[in-house]
XYZ file of C-alpha atoms in Angstrom:
365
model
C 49.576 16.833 105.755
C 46.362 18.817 105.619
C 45.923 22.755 105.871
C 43.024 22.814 107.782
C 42.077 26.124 107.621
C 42.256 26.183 104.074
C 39.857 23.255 104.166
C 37.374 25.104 106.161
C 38.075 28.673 103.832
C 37.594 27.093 101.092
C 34.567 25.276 101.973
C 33.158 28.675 103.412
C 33.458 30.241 100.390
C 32.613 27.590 98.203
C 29.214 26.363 99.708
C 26.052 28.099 98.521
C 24.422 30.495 99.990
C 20.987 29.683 102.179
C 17.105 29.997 101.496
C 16.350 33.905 102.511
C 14.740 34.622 105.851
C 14.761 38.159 107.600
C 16.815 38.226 111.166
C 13.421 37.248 112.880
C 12.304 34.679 111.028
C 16.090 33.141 111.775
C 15.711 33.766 115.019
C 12.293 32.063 115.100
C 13.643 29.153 113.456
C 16.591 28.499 115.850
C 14.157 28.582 118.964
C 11.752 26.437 117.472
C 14.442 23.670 116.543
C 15.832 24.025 120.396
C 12.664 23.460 121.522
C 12.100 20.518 119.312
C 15.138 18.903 120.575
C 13.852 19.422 123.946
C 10.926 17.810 123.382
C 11.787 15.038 121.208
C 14.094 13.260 123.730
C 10.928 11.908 126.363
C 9.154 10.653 122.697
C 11.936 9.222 121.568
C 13.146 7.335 125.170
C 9.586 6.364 125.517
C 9.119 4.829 122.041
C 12.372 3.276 122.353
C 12.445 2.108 125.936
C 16.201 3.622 125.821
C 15.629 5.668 129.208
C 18.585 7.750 130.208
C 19.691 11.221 131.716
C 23.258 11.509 130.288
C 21.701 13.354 127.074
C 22.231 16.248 129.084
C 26.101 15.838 128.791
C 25.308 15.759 124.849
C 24.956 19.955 123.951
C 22.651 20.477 120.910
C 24.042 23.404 118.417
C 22.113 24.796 115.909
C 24.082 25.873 112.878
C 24.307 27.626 109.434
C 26.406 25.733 106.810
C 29.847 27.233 107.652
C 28.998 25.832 111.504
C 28.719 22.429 110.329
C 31.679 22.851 108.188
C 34.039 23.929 111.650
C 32.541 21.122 113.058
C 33.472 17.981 110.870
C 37.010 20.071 110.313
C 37.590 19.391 114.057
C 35.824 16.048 113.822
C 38.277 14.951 111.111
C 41.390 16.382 112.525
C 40.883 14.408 115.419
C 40.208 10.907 114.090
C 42.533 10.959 111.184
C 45.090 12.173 113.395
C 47.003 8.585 113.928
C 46.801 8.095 110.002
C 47.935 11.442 109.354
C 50.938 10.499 111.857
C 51.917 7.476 109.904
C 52.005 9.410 106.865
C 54.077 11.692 107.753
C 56.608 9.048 109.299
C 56.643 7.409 106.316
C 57.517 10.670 104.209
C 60.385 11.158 106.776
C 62.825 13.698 106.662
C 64.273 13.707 103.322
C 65.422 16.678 100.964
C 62.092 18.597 100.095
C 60.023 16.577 102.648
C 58.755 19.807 104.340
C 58.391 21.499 101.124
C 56.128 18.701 99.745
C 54.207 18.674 103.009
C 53.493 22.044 102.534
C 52.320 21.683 99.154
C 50.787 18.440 99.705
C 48.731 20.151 102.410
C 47.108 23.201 100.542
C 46.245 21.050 98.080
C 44.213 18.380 100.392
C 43.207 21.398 102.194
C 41.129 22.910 99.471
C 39.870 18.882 98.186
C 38.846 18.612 101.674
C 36.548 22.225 101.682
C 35.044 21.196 97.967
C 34.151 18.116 99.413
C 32.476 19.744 102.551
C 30.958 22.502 100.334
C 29.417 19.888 98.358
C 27.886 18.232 101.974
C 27.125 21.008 103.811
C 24.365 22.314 101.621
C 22.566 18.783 102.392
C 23.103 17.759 105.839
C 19.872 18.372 108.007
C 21.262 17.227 111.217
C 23.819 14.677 112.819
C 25.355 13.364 115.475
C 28.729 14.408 116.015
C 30.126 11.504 118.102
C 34.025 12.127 117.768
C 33.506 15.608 118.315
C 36.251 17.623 120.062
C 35.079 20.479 122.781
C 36.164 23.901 121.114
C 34.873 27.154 122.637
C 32.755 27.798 119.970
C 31.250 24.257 119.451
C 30.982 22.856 122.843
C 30.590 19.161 123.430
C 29.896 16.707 126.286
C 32.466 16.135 128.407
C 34.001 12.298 129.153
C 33.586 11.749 125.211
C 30.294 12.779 124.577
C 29.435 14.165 121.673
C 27.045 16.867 120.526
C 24.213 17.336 118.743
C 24.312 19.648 115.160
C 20.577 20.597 113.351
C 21.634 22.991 110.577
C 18.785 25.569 110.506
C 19.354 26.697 106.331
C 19.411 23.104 105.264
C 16.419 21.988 107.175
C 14.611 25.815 105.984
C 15.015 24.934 102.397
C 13.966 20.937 102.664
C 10.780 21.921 104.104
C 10.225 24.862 101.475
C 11.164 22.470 98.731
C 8.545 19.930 99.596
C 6.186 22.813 100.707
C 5.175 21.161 104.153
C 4.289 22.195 107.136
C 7.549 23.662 108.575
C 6.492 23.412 112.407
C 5.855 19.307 111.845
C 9.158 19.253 109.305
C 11.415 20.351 112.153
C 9.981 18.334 114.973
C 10.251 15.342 112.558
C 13.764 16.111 111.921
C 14.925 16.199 115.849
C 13.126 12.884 116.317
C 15.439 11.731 113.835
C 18.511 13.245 115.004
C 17.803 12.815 118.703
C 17.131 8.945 118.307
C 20.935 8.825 117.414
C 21.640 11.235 120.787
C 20.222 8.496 122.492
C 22.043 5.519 120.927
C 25.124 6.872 121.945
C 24.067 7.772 125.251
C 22.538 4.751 126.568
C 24.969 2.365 124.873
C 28.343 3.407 126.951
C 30.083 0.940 124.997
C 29.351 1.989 120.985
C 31.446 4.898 120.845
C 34.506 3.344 121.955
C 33.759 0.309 119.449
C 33.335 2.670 116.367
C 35.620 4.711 117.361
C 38.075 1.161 117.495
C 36.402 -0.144 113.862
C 37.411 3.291 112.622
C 41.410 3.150 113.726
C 41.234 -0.033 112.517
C 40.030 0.696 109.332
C 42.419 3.456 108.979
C 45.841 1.481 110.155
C 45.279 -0.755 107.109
C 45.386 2.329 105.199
C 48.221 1.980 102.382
C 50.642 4.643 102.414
C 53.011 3.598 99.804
C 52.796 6.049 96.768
C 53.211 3.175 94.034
C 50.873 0.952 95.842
C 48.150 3.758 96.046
C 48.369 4.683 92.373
C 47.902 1.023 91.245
C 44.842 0.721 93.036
C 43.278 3.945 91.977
C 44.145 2.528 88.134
C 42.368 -0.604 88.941
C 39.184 1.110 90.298
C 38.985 3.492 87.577
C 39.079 1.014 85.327
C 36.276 -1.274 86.641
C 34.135 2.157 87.227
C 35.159 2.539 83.040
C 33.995 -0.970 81.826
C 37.488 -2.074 81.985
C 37.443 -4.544 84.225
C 40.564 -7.448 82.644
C 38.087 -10.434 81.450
C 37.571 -13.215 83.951
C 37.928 -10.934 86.936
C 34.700 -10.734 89.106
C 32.321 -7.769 89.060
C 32.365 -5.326 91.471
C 29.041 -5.336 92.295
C 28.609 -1.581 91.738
C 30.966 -0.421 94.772
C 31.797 3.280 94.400
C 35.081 4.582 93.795
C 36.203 4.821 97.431
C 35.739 1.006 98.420
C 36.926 0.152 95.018
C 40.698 1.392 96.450
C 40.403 -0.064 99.682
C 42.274 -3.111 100.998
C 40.905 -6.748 101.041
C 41.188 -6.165 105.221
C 39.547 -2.572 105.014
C 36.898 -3.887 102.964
C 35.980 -6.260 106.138
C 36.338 -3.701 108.688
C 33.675 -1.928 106.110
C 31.065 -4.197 106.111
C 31.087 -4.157 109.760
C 31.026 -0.356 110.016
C 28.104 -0.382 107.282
C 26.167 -2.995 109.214
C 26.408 -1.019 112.371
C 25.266 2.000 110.015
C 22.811 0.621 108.633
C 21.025 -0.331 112.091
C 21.931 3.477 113.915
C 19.954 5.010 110.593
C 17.026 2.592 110.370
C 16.600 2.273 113.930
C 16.603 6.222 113.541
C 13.756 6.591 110.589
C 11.970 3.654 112.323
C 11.753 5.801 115.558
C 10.484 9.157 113.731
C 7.705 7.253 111.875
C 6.693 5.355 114.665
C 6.782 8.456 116.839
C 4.841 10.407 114.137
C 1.795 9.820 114.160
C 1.094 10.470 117.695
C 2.801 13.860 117.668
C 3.342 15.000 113.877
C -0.195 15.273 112.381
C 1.377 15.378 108.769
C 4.177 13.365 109.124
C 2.311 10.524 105.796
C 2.614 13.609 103.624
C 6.176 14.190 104.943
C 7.409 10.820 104.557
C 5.969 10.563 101.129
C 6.887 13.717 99.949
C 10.857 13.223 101.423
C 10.643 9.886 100.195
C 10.240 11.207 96.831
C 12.402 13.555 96.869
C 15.557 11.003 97.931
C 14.175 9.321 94.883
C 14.122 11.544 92.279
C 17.517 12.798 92.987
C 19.292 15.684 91.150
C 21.134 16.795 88.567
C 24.221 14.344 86.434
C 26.791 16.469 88.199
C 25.174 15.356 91.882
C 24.336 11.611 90.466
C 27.987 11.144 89.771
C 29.698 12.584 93.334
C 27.065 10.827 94.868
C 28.502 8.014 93.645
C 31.941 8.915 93.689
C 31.636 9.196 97.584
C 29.312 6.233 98.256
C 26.488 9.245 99.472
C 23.913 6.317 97.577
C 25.391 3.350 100.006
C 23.928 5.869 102.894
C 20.449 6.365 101.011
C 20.175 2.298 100.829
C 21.753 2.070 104.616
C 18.735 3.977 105.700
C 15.971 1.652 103.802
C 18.048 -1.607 104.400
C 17.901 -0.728 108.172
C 14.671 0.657 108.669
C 13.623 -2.533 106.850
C 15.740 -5.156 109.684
C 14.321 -2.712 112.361
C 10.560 -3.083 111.601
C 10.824 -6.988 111.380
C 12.914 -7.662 114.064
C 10.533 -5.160 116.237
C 7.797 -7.430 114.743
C 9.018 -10.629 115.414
C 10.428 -10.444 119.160
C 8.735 -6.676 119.920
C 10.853 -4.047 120.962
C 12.427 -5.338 124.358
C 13.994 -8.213 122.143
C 15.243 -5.644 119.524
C 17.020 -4.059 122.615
C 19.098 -7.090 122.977
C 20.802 -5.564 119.834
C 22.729 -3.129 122.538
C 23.798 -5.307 124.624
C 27.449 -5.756 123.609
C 29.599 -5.776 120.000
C 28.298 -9.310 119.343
C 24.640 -8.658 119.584
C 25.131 -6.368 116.519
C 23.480 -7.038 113.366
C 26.412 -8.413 110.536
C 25.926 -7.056 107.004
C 24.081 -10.337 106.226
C 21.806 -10.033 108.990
C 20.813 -7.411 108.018
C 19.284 -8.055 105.164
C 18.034 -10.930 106.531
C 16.395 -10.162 110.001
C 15.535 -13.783 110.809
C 19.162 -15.056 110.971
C 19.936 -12.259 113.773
C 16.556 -13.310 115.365
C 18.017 -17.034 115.441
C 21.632 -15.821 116.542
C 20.891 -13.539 119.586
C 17.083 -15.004 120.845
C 17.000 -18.726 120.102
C 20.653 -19.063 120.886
C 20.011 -17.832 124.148
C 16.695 -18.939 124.857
């Protein structure tokens, strides 16, 4: 159903190039980020009260763009691997089934590598938590994942904003290892994504027909074209706009969820900052900025073709719940947010911190 070594070809081939540095200065770079890594897990288990030891099962990998490419290519493969089953079933065996699969597949195969081509020039780290153990990208065993900073991306952000790069990196692993630590002190939030996600996919519509009527509907709301007296869509890109009533629930859970792992991530690495990053104001400002001002009409529209803006505002939205929850019950109470599926934050909370508050502490007080 998908070549996946076409996907990662053409996505190798198709990705840009990285900023220029001599074999040293690569070198350099890739030390310094391990090091980073190292340090950032005692500021970030210390800020966060998150103590634990099992980051060590959790490798860190530092990668040029056709790294991180291999690695969602595995990542993929694995968790679409039910849905891919129950397409396939549902082809069956008829005349010109494996003929069509084999067609079918190149062609996903090379949408798949423009699509990571398009990512993997903008990625500056992340959490792989699905990720399969291969001998070239390691991961923790019993499930645990690994941890990917990809040196070009992170070269060229901090030569962009013309920072300092030693205090650009370091504030980068804070980032990154905040979500290392998530996953590794909260046994249970893997397997509950990882459930949200199966979910999500097993309402996936597989019927040709069925499929092309939606995408007709969603291109026509994203054209204006919306029949009269239907409701607006409330500016949903084009991939929740040909989802399923049910997938559309299982996605405001999964963005809810998001949207706390990402805040609670830039609300770590600004609270960490100051103490450790002497120019982590100019930084944020400068970074700020730059998610901001955004890019060319060609980026604008994939961005919101793929729902990449949703992220941007799951980042703000969450940092935002973080910071007044933190301020409200301090940051023992905002642990009570791990505690189990139903201590999460719902989409609503969310954006309004309070109710949560009033849910999980007053409830139980």
């Amino acid at each position: 159903m998908v070549d996946w070594n076409l996907a990662v070809a053409t996505a190798t081939r198709l990705v840009r190039p990285g900023p220029e540095v001599s074999r040293d200065e690569a070198r350099a770079v890739v030390a310094e980020l391990r090091r980073h890594a190292k340090s950032s897990e005692e500021h970030v288990r210390s800020f966060t009260k998150m103590g634990t030891e099992d980051t060590h099962d959790t490798p860190v990998l530092v990668v040029d763009r056709a790294g991180w490419v291999r690695a969602n290519v595995a990542g993929f493969r694995e968790v679409l691997k039910p849905l891919l089953e129950k397409m396939k079933d549902r082809r069956g065996s008829g005349p010109g089934g494996a003929v069509l699969g084999a067609v079918g597949g190149k062609v996903t195969g090379v949408e798949l590598g423009m699509l990571l081509s398009f990512l993997a020039s903008r990625v500056l780290g992340q959490y792989e938590t699905f990720a399969p153990a291969t001998r070239e990208l390691p991961a923790g065993a019993n499930g645990g994942g690994r941890l990917l900073l990809v040196a070009p991306n992170i070269v060229h952000v901090e030569r962009e904003l013309d920072v300092d790069p030693h205090d650009f990196r370091l504030w980068v692993c804070l980032h990154e290892e905040t979500h290392r630590t998530q996953f590794s002190s909260v046994p249970w939030l893997r397997d509950h994504l990882e459930g949200e996600i199966q979910s999500f996919l097993g309402e996936t519509e597989v019927d040709p027909m069925t499929v092309l009527e939606r995408i007709r509907e969603a291109a026509q709301s994203l054209a204006g074209g919306r029949p009269e007296g239907e409701d607006d869509d409330g500016g949903r890109s084009f991939v929740e706009l040909v989802q399923t009533p049910a997938q559309r629930d299982i996605l405001a859970r999964l963005t809810a969820v998001m949207s706390l792992l990402e805040g609670h991530a830039d609300y770590v690495m600004d609270g960490v900052g100051p103490d450790v990053v002497p120019s982590v104001t100019e930084i944020r400002e400068k970074f700020k900025e730059r998610r901001q001002r955004g890019a060319s009409r060609l980026d604008q529209a994939l961005r919101k073709l793929l729902g990449l803006d949703a992220k941007l505002r799951q980042y703000k939205d969450g940092e935002r719940f973080v910071r007044a929850v933190v301020e409200e019950v301090g940051m023992d109470g905002f642990n009570r947010v791990w505690t189990s599926p139903n201590t999460l934050p719902t989409k609503a909370e969310i954006a309004k911190p309070a109710d949560w508050v009033a849910r999980v502490h007053r409830k139980a007080d």
